[in-house]
PDB file of C-alpha atoms in Angstrom:
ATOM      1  CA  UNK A   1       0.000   0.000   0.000  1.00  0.00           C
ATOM      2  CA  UNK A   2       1.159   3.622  -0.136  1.00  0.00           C
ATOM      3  CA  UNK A   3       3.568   4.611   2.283  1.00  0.00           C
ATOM      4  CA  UNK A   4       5.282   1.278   1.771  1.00  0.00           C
ATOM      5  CA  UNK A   5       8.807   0.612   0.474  1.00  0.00           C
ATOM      6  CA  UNK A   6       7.797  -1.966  -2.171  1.00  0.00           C
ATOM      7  CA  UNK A   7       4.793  -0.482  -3.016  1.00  0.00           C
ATOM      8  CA  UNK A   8       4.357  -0.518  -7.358  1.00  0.00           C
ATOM      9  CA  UNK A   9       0.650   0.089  -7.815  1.00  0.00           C
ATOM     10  CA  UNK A  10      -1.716   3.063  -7.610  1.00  0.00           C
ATOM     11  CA  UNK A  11      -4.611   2.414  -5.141  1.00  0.00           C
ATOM     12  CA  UNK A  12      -7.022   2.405  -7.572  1.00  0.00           C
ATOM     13  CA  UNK A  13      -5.108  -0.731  -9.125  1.00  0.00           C
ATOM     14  CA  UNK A  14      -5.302  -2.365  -5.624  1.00  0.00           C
ATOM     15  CA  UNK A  15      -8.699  -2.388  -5.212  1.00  0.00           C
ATOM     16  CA  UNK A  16      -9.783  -3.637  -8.583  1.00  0.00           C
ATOM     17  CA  UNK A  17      -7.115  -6.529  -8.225  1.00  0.00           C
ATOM     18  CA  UNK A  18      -8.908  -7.217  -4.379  1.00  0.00           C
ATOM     19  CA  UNK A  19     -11.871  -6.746  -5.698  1.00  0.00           C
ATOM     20  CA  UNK A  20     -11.267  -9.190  -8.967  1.00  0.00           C
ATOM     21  CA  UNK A  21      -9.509 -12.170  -6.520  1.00  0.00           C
ATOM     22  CA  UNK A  22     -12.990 -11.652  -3.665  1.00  0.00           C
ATOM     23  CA  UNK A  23     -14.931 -12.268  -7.264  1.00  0.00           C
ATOM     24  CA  UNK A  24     -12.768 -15.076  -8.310  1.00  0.00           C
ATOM     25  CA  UNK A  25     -12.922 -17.008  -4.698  1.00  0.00           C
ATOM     26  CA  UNK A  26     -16.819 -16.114  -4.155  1.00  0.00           C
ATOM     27  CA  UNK A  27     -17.655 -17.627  -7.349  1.00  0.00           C
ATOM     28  CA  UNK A  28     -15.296 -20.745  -6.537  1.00  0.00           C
ATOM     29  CA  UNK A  29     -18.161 -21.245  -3.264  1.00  0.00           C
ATOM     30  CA  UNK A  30     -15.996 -20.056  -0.646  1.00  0.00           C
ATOM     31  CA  UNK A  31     -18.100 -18.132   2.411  1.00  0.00           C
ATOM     32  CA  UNK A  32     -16.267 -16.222   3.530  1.00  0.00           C
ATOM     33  CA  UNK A  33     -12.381 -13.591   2.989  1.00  0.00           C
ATOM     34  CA  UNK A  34     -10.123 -11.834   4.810  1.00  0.00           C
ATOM     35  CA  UNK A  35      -8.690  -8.762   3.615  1.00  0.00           C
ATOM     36  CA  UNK A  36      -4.871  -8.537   4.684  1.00  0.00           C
ATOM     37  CA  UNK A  37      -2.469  -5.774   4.098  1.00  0.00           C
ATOM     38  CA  UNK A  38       0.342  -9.153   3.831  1.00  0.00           C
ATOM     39  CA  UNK A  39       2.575  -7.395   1.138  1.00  0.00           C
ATOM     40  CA  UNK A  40       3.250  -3.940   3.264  1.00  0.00           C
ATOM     41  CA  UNK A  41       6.857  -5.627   4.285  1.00  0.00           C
ATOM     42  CA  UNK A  42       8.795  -4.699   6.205  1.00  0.00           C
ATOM     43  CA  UNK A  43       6.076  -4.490   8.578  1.00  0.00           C
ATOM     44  CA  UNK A  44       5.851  -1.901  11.603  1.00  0.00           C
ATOM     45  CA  UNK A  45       3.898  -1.975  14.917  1.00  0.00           C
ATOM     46  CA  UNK A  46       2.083   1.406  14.143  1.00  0.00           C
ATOM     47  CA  UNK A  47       1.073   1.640  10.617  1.00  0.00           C
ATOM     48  CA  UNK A  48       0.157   5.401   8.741  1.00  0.00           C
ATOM     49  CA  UNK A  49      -3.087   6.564   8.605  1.00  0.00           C
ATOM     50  CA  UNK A  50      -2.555   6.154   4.815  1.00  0.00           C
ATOM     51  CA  UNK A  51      -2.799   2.408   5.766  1.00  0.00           C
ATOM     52  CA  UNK A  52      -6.034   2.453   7.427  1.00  0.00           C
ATOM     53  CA  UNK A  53      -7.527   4.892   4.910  1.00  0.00           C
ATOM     54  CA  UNK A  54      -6.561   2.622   1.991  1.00  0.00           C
ATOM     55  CA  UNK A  55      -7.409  -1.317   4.022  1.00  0.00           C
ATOM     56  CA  UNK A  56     -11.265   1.065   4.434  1.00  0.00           C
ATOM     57  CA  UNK A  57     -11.550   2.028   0.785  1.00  0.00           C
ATOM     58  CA  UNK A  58      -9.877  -1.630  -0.472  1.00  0.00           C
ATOM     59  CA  UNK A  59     -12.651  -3.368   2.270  1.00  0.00           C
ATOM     60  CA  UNK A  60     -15.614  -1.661   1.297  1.00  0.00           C
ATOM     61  CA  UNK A  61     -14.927  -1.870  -2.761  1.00  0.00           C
ATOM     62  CA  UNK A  62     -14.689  -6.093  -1.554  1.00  0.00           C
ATOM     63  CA  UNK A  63     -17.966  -5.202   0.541  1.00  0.00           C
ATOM     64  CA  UNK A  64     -19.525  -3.846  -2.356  1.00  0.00           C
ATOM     65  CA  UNK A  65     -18.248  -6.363  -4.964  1.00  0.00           C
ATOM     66  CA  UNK A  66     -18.780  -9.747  -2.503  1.00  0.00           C
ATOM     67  CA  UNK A  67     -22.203  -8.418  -0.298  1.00  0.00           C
ATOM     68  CA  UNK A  68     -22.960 -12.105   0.319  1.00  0.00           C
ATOM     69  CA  UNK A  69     -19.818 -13.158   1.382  1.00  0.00           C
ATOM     70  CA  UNK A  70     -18.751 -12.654   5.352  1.00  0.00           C
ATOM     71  CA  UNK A  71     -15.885 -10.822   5.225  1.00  0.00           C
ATOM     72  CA  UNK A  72     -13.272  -9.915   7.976  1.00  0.00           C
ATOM     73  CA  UNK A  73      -9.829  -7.319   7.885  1.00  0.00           C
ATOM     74  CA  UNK A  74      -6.501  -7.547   9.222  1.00  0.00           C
ATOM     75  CA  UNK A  75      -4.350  -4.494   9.516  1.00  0.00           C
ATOM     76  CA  UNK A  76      -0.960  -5.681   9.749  1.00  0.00           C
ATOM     77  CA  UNK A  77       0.948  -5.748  12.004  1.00  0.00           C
ATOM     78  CA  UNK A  78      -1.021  -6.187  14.901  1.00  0.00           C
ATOM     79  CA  UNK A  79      -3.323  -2.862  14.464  1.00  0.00           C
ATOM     80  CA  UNK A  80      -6.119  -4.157  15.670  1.00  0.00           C
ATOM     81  CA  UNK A  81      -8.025  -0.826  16.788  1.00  0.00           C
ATOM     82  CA  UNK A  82      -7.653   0.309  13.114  1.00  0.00           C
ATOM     83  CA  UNK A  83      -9.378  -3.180  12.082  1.00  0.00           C
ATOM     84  CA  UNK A  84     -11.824  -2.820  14.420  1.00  0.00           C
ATOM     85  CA  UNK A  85     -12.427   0.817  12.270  1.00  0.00           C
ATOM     86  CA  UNK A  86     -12.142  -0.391   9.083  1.00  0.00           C
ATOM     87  CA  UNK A  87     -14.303  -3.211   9.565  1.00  0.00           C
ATOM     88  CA  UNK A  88     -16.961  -0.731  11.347  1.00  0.00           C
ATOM     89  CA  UNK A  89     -16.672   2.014   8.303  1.00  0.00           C
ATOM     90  CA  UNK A  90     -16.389  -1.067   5.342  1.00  0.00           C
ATOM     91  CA  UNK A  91     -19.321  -2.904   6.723  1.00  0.00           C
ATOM     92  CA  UNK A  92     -17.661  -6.228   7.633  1.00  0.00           C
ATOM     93  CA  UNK A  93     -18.215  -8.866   9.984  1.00  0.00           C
ATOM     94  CA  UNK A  94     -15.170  -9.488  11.989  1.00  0.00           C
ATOM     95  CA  UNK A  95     -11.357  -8.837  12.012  1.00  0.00           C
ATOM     96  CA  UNK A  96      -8.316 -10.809  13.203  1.00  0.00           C
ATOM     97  CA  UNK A  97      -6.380 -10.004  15.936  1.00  0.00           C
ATOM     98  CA  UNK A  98      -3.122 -10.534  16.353  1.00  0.00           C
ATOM     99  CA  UNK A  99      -1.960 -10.744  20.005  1.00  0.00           C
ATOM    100  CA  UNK A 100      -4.770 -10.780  21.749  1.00  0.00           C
ATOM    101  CA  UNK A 101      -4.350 -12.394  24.776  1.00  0.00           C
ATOM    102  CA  UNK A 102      -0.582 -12.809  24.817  1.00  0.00           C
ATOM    103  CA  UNK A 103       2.231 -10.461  24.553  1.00  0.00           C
ATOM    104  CA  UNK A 104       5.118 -11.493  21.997  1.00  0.00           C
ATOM    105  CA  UNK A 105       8.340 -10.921  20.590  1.00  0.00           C
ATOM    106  CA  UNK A 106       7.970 -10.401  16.668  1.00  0.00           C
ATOM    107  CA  UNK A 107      10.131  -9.392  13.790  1.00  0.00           C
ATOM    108  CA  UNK A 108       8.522  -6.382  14.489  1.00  0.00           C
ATOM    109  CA  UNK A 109       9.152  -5.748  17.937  1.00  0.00           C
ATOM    110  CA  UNK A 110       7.276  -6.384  21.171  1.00  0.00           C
ATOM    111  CA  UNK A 111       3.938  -6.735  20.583  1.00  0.00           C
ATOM    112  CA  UNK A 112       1.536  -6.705  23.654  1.00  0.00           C
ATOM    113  CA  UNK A 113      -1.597  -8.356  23.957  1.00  0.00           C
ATOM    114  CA  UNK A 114      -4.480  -6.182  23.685  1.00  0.00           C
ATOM    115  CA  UNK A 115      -8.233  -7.615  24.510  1.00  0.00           C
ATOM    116  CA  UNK A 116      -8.462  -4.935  27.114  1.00  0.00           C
ATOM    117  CA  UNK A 117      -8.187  -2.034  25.107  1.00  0.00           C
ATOM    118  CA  UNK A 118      -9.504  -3.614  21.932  1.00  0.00           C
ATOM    119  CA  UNK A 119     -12.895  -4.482  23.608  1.00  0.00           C
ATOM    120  CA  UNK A 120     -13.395  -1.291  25.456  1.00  0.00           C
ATOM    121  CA  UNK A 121     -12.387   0.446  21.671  1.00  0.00           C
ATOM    122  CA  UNK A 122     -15.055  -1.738  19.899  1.00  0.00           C
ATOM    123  CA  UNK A 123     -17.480  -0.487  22.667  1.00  0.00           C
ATOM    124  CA  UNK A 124     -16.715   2.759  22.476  1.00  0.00           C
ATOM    125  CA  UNK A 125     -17.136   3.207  18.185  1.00  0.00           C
ATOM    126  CA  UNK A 126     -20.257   1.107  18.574  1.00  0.00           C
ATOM    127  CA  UNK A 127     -18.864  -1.726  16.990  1.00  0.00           C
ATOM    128  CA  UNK A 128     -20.059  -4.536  19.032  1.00  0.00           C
ATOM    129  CA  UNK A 129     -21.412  -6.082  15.813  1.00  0.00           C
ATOM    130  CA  UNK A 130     -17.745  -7.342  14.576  1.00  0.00           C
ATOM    131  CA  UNK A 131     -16.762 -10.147  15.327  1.00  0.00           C
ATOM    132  CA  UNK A 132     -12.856 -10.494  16.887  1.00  0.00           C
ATOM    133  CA  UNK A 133     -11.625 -13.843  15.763  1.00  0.00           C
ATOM    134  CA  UNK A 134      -8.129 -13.944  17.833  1.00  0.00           C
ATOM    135  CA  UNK A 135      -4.643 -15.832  17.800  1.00  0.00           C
ATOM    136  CA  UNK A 136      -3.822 -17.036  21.042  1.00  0.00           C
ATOM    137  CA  UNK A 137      -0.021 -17.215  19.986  1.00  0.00           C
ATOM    138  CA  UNK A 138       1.315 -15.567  16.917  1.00  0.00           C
ATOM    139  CA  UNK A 139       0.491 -17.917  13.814  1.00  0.00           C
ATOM    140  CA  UNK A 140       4.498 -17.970  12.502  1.00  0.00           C
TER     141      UNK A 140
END
């Protein structure tokens, strides 16, 4: 995404490719996607604004593309407040968190878990509708 040091494509070239794989998979019968940021290495514990604004525009064009389809967002690494936003703004069902309940070390950094701050946040936005579907430990 913009902002990151790989990053080759305009936004607007993003979001049709998202939106073009959600359309492949959906009409392959799947029920459900995740939309990951996966490609924005190196990753950092804090990413831009510029990386929420563009995981809510890239979400909602899958939203829009995929209604049917339950669909969930990742902001990597471990932004799990801005998930929680993106999901809310988007219109999605639930987002992964990453170190929830667990604090670890990561290529990133120290990353501390976060369920008490993430659930009073999702409160506090009024998004008690998304779903938090949580690693316990770090997947890799």
């Amino acid at each position: 995404l913009a902002g990151t040091p790989r990053n080759s494509l305009p936004l607007t070239q993003i979001i049709d490719k998202a939106c073009q794989e959600a359309e492949a998979y959906r009409d392959a019968g799947v029920d459900g996607l995740i939309v990951e940021n996966m490609h924005d290495l190196p990753y950092t514990v804090h990413p831009g604004p510029e990386v929420t604004a563009a995981m809510t525009m890239i979400s909602a064009a899958v939203r829009r593309s995929c209604p049917n389809l339950v669909l969930g967002v990742q902001v990597l690494c471990a932004a799990n407040q801005e998930a929680v936003a993106v999901a809310l703004a988007a219109g999605l069902d639930f987002i992964r968190a990453e170190g929830f309940v667990f604090s670890h070390v990561a290529d990133e950094g120290i990353i501390n878990a976060c369920a008490g701050n993430l659930l009073r946040y999702r409160k506090q936005v009024g998004a008690e509708n998304i779903q938090i579907f949580a690693d316990i430990k770090k997947k890799h």
